[in-house]
Coordinates of C-alpha atoms and ligand atoms in Angstrom, one line a residue:
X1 CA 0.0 0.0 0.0
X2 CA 2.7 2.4 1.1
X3 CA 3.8 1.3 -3.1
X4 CA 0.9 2.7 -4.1
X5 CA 1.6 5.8 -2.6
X6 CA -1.2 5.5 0.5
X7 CA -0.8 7.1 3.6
X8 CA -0.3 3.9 5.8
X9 CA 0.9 4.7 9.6
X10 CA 2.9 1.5 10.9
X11 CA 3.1 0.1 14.4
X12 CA 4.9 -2.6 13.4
X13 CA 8.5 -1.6 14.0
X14 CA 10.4 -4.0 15.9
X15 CA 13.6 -2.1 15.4
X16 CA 14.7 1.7 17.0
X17 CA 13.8 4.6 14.4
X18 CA 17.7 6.1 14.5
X19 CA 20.6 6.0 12.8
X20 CA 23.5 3.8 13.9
X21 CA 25.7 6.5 15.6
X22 CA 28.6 7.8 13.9
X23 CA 30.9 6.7 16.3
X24 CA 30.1 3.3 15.3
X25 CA 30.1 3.8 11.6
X26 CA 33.3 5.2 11.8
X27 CA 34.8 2.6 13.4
X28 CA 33.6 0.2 10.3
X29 CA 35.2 2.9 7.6
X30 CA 38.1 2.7 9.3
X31 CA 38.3 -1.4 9.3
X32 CA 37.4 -1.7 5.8
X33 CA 40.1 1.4 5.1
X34 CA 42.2 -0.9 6.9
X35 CA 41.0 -3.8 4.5
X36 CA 40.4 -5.7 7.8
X37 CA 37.9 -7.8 5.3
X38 CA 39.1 -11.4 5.6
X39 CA 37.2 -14.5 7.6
X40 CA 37.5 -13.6 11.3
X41 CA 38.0 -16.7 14.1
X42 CA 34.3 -18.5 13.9
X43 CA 33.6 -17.2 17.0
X44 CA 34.1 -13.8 16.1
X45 CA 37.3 -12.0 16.8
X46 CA 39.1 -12.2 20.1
X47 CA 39.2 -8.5 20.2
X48 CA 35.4 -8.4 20.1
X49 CA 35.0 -10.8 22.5
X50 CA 37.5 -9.7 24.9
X51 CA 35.0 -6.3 24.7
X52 CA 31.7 -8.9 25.3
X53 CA 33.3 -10.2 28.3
X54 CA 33.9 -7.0 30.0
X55 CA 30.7 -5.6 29.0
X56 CA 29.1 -9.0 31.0
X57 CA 31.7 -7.7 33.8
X58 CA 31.2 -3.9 33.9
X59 CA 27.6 -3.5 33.2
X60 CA 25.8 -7.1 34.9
X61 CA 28.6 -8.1 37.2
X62 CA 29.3 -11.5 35.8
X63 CA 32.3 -12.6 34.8
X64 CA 33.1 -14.9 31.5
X65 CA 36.3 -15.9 29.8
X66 CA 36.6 -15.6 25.9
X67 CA 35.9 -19.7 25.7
X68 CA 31.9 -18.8 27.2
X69 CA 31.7 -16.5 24.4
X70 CA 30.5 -16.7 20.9
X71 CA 29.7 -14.5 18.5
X72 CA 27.2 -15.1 15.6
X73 CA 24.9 -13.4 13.2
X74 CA 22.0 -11.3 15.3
X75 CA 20.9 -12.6 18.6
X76 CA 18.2 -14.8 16.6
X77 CA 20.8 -16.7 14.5
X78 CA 22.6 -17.2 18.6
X79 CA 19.4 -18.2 19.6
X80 CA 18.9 -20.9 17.0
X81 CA 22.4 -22.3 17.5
X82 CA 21.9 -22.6 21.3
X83 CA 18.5 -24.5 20.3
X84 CA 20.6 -26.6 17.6
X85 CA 23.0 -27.3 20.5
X86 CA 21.2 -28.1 23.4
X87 CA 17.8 -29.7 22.2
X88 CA 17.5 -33.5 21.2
X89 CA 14.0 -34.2 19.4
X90 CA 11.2 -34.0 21.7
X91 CA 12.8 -32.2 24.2
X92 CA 10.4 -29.6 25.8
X93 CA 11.4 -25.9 26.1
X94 CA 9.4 -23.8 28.1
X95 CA 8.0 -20.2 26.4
X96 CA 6.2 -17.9 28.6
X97 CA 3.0 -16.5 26.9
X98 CA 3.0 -13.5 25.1
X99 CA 6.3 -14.5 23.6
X100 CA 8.6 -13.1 20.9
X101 CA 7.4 -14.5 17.7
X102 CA 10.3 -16.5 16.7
X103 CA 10.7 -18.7 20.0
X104 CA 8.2 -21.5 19.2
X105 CA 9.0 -21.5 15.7
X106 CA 13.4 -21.8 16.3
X107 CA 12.8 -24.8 19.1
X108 CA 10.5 -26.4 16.3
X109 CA 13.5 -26.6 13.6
X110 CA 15.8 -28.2 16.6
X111 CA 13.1 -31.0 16.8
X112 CA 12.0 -29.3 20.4
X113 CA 8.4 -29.1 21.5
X114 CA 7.1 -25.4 22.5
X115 CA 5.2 -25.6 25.9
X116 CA 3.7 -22.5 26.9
X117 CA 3.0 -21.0 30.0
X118 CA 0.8 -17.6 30.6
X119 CA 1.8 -15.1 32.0
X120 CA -0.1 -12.8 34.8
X121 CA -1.8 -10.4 32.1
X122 CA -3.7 -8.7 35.1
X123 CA -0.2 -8.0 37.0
X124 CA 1.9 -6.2 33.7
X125 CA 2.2 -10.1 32.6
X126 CA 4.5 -10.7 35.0
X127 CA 6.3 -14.1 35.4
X128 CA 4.5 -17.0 37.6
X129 CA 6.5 -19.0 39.2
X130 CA 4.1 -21.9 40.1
X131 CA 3.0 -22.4 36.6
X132 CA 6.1 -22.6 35.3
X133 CA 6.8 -25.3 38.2
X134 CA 3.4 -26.9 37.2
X135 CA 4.7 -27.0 33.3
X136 CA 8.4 -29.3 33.6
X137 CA 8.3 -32.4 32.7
X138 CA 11.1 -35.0 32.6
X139 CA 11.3 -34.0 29.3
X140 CA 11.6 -30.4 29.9
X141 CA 15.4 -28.9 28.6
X142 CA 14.9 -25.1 28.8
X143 CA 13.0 -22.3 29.6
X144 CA 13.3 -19.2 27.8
X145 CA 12.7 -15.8 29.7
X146 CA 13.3 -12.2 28.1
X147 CA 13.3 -9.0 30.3
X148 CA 12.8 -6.8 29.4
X149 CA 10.3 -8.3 27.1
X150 CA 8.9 -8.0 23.4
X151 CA 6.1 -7.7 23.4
X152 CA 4.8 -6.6 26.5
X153 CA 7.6 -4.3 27.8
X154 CA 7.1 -6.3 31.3
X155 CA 10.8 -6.2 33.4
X156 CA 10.6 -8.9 35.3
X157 CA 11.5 -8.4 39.3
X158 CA 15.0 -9.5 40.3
X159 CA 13.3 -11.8 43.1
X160 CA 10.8 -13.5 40.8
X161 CA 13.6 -14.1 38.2
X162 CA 15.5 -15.5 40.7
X163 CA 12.9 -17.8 42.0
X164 CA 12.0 -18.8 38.5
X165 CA 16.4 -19.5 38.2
X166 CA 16.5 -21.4 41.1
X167 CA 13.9 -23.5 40.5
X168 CA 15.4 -24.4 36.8
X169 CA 19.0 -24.9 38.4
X170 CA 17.4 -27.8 40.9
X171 CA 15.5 -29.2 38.1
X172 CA 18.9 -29.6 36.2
X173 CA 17.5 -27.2 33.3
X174 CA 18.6 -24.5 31.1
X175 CA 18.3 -21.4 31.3
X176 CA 18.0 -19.0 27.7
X177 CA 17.7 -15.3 29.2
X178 CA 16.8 -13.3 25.7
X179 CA 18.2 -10.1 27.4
X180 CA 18.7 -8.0 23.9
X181 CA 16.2 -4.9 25.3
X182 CA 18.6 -4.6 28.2
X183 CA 19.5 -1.2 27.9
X184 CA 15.8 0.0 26.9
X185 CA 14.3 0.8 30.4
X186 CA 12.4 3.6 31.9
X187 CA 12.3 5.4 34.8
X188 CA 13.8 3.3 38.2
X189 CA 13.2 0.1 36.7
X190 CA 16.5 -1.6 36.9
X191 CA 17.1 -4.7 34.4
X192 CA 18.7 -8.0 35.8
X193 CA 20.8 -10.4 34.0
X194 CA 20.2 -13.8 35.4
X195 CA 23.6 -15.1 35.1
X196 CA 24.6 -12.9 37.7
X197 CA 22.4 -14.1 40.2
X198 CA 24.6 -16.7 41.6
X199 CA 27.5 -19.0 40.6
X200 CA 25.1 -22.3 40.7
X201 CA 22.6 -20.0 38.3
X202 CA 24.9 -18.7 35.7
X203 CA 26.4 -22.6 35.2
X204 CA 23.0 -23.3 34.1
X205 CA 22.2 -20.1 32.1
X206 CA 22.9 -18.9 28.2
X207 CA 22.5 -15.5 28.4
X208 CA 21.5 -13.8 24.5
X209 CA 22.1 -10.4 23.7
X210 CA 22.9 -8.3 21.0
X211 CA 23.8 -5.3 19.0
X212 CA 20.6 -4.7 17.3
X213 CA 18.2 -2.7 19.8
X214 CA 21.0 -0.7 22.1
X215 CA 22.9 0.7 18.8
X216 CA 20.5 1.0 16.5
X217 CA 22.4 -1.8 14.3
X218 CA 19.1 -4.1 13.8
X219 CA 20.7 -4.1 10.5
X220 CA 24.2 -5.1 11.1
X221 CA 23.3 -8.5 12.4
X222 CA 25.6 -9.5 15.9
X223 CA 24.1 -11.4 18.5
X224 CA 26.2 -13.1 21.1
X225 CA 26.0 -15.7 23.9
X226 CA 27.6 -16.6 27.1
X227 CA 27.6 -19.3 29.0
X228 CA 28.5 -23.1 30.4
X229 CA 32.0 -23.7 27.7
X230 CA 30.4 -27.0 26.9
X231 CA 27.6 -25.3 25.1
X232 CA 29.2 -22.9 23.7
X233 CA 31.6 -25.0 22.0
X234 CA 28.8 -27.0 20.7
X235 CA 27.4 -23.8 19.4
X236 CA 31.0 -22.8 17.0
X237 CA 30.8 -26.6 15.9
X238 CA 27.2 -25.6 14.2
X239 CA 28.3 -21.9 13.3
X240 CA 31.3 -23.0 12.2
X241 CA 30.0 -25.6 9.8
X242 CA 26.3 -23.1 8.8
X243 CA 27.8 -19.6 8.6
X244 CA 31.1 -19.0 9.6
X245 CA 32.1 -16.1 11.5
X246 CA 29.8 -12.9 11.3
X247 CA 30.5 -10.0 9.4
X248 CA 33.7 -9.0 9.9
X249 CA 33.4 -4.9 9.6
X250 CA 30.2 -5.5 11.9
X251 CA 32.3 -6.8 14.2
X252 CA 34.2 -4.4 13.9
X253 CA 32.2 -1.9 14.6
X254 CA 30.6 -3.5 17.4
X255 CA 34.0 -3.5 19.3
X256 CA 33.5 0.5 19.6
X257 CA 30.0 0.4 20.4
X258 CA 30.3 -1.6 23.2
X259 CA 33.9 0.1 24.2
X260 CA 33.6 3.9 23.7
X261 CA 31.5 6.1 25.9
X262 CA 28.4 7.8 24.3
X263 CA 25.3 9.4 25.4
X264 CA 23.6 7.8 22.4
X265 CA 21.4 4.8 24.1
X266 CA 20.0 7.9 27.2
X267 CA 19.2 10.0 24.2
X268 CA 17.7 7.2 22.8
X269 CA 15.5 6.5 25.8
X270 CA 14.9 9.8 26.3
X271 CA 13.0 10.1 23.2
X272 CA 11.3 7.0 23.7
X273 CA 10.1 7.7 27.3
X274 CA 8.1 10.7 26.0
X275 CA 6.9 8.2 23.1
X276 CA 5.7 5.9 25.4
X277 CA 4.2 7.6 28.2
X278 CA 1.9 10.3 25.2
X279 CA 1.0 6.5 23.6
X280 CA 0.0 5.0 27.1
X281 CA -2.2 7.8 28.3
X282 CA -3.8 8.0 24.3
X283 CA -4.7 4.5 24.4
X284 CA -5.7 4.5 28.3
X285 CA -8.2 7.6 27.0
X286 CA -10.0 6.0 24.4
X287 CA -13.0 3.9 25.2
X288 CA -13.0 0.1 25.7
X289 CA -9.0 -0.1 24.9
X290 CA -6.7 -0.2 27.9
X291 CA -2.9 -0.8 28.1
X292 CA -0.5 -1.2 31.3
X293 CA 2.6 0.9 31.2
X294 CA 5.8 -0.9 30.1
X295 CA 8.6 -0.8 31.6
X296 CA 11.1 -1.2 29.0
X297 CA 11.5 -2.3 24.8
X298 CA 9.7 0.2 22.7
X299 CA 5.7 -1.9 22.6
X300 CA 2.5 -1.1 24.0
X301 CA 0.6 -5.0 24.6
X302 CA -3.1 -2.7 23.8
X303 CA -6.4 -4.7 25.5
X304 CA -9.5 -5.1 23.0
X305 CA -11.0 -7.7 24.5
X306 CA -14.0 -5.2 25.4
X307 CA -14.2 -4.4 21.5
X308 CA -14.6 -8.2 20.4
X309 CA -17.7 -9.1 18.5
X310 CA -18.6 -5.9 18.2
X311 CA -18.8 -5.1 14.3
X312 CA -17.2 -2.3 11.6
X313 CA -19.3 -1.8 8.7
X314 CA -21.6 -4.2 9.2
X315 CA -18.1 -7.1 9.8
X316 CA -17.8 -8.8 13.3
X317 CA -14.4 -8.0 14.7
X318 CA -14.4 -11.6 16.4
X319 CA -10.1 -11.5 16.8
X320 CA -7.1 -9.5 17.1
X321 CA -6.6 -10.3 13.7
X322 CA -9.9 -9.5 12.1
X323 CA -9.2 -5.9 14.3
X324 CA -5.9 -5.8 12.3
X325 CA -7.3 -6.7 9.1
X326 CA -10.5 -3.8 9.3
X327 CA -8.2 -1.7 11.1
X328 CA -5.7 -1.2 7.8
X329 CA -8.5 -1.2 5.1
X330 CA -10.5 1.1 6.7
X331 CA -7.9 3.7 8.5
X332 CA -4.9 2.4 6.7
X333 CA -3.0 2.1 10.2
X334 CA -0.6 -1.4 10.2
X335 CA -0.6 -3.6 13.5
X336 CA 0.2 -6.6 15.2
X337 CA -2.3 -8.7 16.3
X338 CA -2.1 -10.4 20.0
X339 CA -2.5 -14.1 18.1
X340 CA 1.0 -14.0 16.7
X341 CA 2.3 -13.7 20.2
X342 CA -0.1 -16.3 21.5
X343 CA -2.3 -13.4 22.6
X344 CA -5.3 -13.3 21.7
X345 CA -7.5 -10.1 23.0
X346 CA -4.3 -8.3 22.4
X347 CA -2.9 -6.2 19.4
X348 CA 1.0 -4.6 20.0
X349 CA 1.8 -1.5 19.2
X350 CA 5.5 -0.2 19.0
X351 CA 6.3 3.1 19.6
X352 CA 9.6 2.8 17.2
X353 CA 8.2 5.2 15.4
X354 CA 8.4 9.0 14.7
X355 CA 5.7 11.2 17.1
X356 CA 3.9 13.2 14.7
X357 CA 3.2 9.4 13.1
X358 CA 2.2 8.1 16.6
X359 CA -0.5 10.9 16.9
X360 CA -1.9 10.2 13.6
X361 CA -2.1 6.7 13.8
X362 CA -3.6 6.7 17.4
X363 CA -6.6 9.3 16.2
X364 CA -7.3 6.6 13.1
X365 CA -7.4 4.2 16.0
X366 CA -9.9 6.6 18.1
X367 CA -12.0 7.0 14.8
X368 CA -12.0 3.3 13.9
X369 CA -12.9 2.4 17.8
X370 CA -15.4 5.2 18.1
X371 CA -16.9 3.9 15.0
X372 CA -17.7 0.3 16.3
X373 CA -21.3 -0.8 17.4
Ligands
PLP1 N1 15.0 -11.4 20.8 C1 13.9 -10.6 20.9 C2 13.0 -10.6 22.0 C3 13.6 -9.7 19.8 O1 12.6 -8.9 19.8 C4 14.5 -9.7 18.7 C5 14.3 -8.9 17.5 O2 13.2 -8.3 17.3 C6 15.6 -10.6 18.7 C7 15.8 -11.4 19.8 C8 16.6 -10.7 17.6 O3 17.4 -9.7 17.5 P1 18.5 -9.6 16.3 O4 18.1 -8.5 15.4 O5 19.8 -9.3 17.0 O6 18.6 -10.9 15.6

C-alpha cells in the first residue's frame, strides 16, 4: 500500500527509528580502510569478544572468559544455534506466553516441543512462578525468559527471576535469558541479567544479547552468547559448519560500540520515554481499549478484549486479527495482532516510530474504535 503511494501509519517496528551513531560507523570505515575484510575466528574475533566479556563484567557483574563467548549473526541466529546445540527431538522448552514470535518457531526446527505457560496479564504479565513449576516435565530442557520483554515491555522483578532460576537450576534445566532490550528501560526500573544471580545459576544459564536494539544496528546483524564452555563449543561446531564467522566490519564496529562512551542509548530512551508515556495515556483515553505501562523495549501490549464481536461496517471484529485486518482497510493504520504472540484479546503497538506518526495513527485508531457498534 505504502507502493501505491497510501498514507499507511505503521506500528509494526520492531527495530529503534535512529541512525546507527557515527561513532560506530566510523569505526567500520576505518576497518574496511584498513581492509580488515578477511574470515575472522568463527567465533568472532578475540578482540570483540574480549570487549563482550567485559561488558558482562562492567555492566551485569558477571564474569566470562573468551571460551563462554561466541559471536554469531543477530541474537536470533545465537538463539537458534543454542536451540541446535542443546535440544534432542522432543525435548520440551518452556516459552512464557506472550512471547517473541520466533521462540516457538526456532525450538520447532531443533526437533524441540514449545510448551507455553501464561503469564499474569492482570499484573503487567508478570512471570508466575508456580505455573512454570506446574509446566516441567522430565522432558523439559529449557526455559526461555526475556526481560525486558517483546512484546509486553514487562521487566521482570530481580526476586521472581530469581525464583524462577533457582527453581530451573534444581530441576537440572537450562536457562536461555533473551536479554537484547537490556539497555531500553524507563524510569527506576532496573534490568537483571540472570547469570549474575549466583554462581550455581549462571552454570545453568545462556545469556543472548545483542547489538541490534542498544545501537540501532538491527541491520548489522551481531548477537552473542555466554555461558556453560560445553555449550558454547557446541554452538562454533554448528556456526562453524552453517555460517562461519559474522560480518567481519560489523564486528568491527561493534567492538567500539560496546567500548567507547556515548550518550547515544539515554538519548535514545529519552525520546522514547516521551513516546511511550503520550502513547500509554492516548490509548488509556479512548474507550473500551486499555494498556499497562511498560517498563522497557519500545511496545505497547493494547487490550481489545471489550471491543470483540462488536462489528465495523456491518463485519464482526471476532479476533485480534480481524481488528488488524478492518483496522488497515479502513484507516490504513498497520498492527500486530495479540495471536501472533499467542495473545489473543491483544494487538501490540510499537512506539519505534516517529511522534507526529504516533499521533496520527492513534486518532485513526480513536475513529475506527469510536466507530464500532
Ligand atoms: N529477541 C527478541 C525478544 C527480539 O525482539 C529480537 C528482535 O526483534 C531478537 C531477539 C533478535 O534480534 P537480532 O536483530 O539481533 O537478531
Amino acid at each position: 500500500m505504502k507502493a501505491e503511494g497510501l498514507d499507511v501509519v505503521g506500528f509494526g517496528a520492531g527495530e529503534p527509528d535512529f541512525d546507527t551513531p557515527c561513532y560506530i560507523v566510523k569505526a567500520a570505515n576505518e576497518a574496511l580502510k584498513k581492509g580488515l575484510t578477511k574470515y575472522t575466528p568463527v567465533s568472532g574475533t578475540i578482540e570483540l569478544k574480549n570487549v563482550i566479556a567485559a561488558k558482562l563484567n562492567r555492566d551485569n557483574f558477571v564474569d566470562y572468559s573468551i571460551d563462554e563467548i561466541i559471536v554469531s549473526n543477530g541474537a536470533k541466529h545465537t538463539l537458534h544455534n543454542v536451540f541446535q546445540a542443546i535440544l534432542n527431538p522432543g525435548d520440551e522448552v518452556i516459552i512464557l506466553k506472550p512471547y517473541w514470535l520466533s521462540y516457538p518457531e526456532l525450538v520447532k526446527m531443533a526437533y524441540g516441543v514449545p510448551i507455553f505457560v501464561d503469564t499474569d496479564k492482570e499484573k503487567g504479565f508478570n512471570i508466575v512462578v508456580s505455573a512454570i513449576e506446574k509446566a516441567i516435565t522430565p522432558k523439559t530442557k529449557a526455559i526461555i525468559i526475556n526481560s525486558p520483554n517483546n512484546p509486553t515491555g514487562a521487566v521482570y522483578p530481580e526476586q521472581t527471576l530469581r525464583e524462577m532460576a533457582e527453581l530451573a537450576t534444581e530441576k537440572g534445566l537450562y536457562i536461555i535469558s533473551d536479554e537484547i532490550y537490556e539497555k531500553i528501560i524507563y524510569g527506576d526500573q532496573e534490568h537483571t541479567c540472570v547469570a549474575g544471580l549466583s554462581q550455581d545459576i549462571k552454570n545453568h544459564t545462556i545469556t543472548v544479547n545483542g547489538l541490534s536494539k542498544a545501537y540501532a544496528m538491527t541491520g548489522w546483524r551481531i548477537g552473542y552468547a555466554a555461558g556453560p564452555r560445553d555449550v558454547i563449543k557446541t554452538m562454533c561446531n554448528i556456526q562453524s559448519h552453517s555460517t562461519s564467522n559474522p560480518n567481519s566490519i560489523a564486528q568491527y564496529a561493534s567492538v567500539a560500540a560496546l567500548s567507547m562512551n556515548s550518550d547515544f542509548i539515554s538519548k535514545m530512551n529519552t525520546e522514547l520515554n516521551k513516546r511511550r508515556l503520550y502513547m500509554v495515556n492516548t490509548v488509556n483515553s479512548i474507550d473500551n481499549l486499555s494498556c499497562s505501562i511498560p517498563c522497557g523495549a519500545f511496545y505497547v501490549m493494547v487490550n481489545i478484549r471489550d471491543i470483540i464481536n462488536k462489528k465495523h461496517n456491518g463485519k464482526i471484529i471476532d479476533s485480534s486479527l480481524t481488528f488488524a485486518k478492518e483496522l488497515l482497510n479502513a484507516k490504513m493504520v498497520t498492527l500486530v495482532p495479540g495471536e501472533a504472540f499467542g495473545m489473543e484479546g491483544f494487538v501490540r503497538l510499537s512506539y519505534a516510530v516517529a511522534q507526529e506518526n504516533i499521533e496520527k495513527g492513534l486518532s485513526r485508531i480513536e475513529d475506527f474504535v469510536g466507530e464500532l457498534k
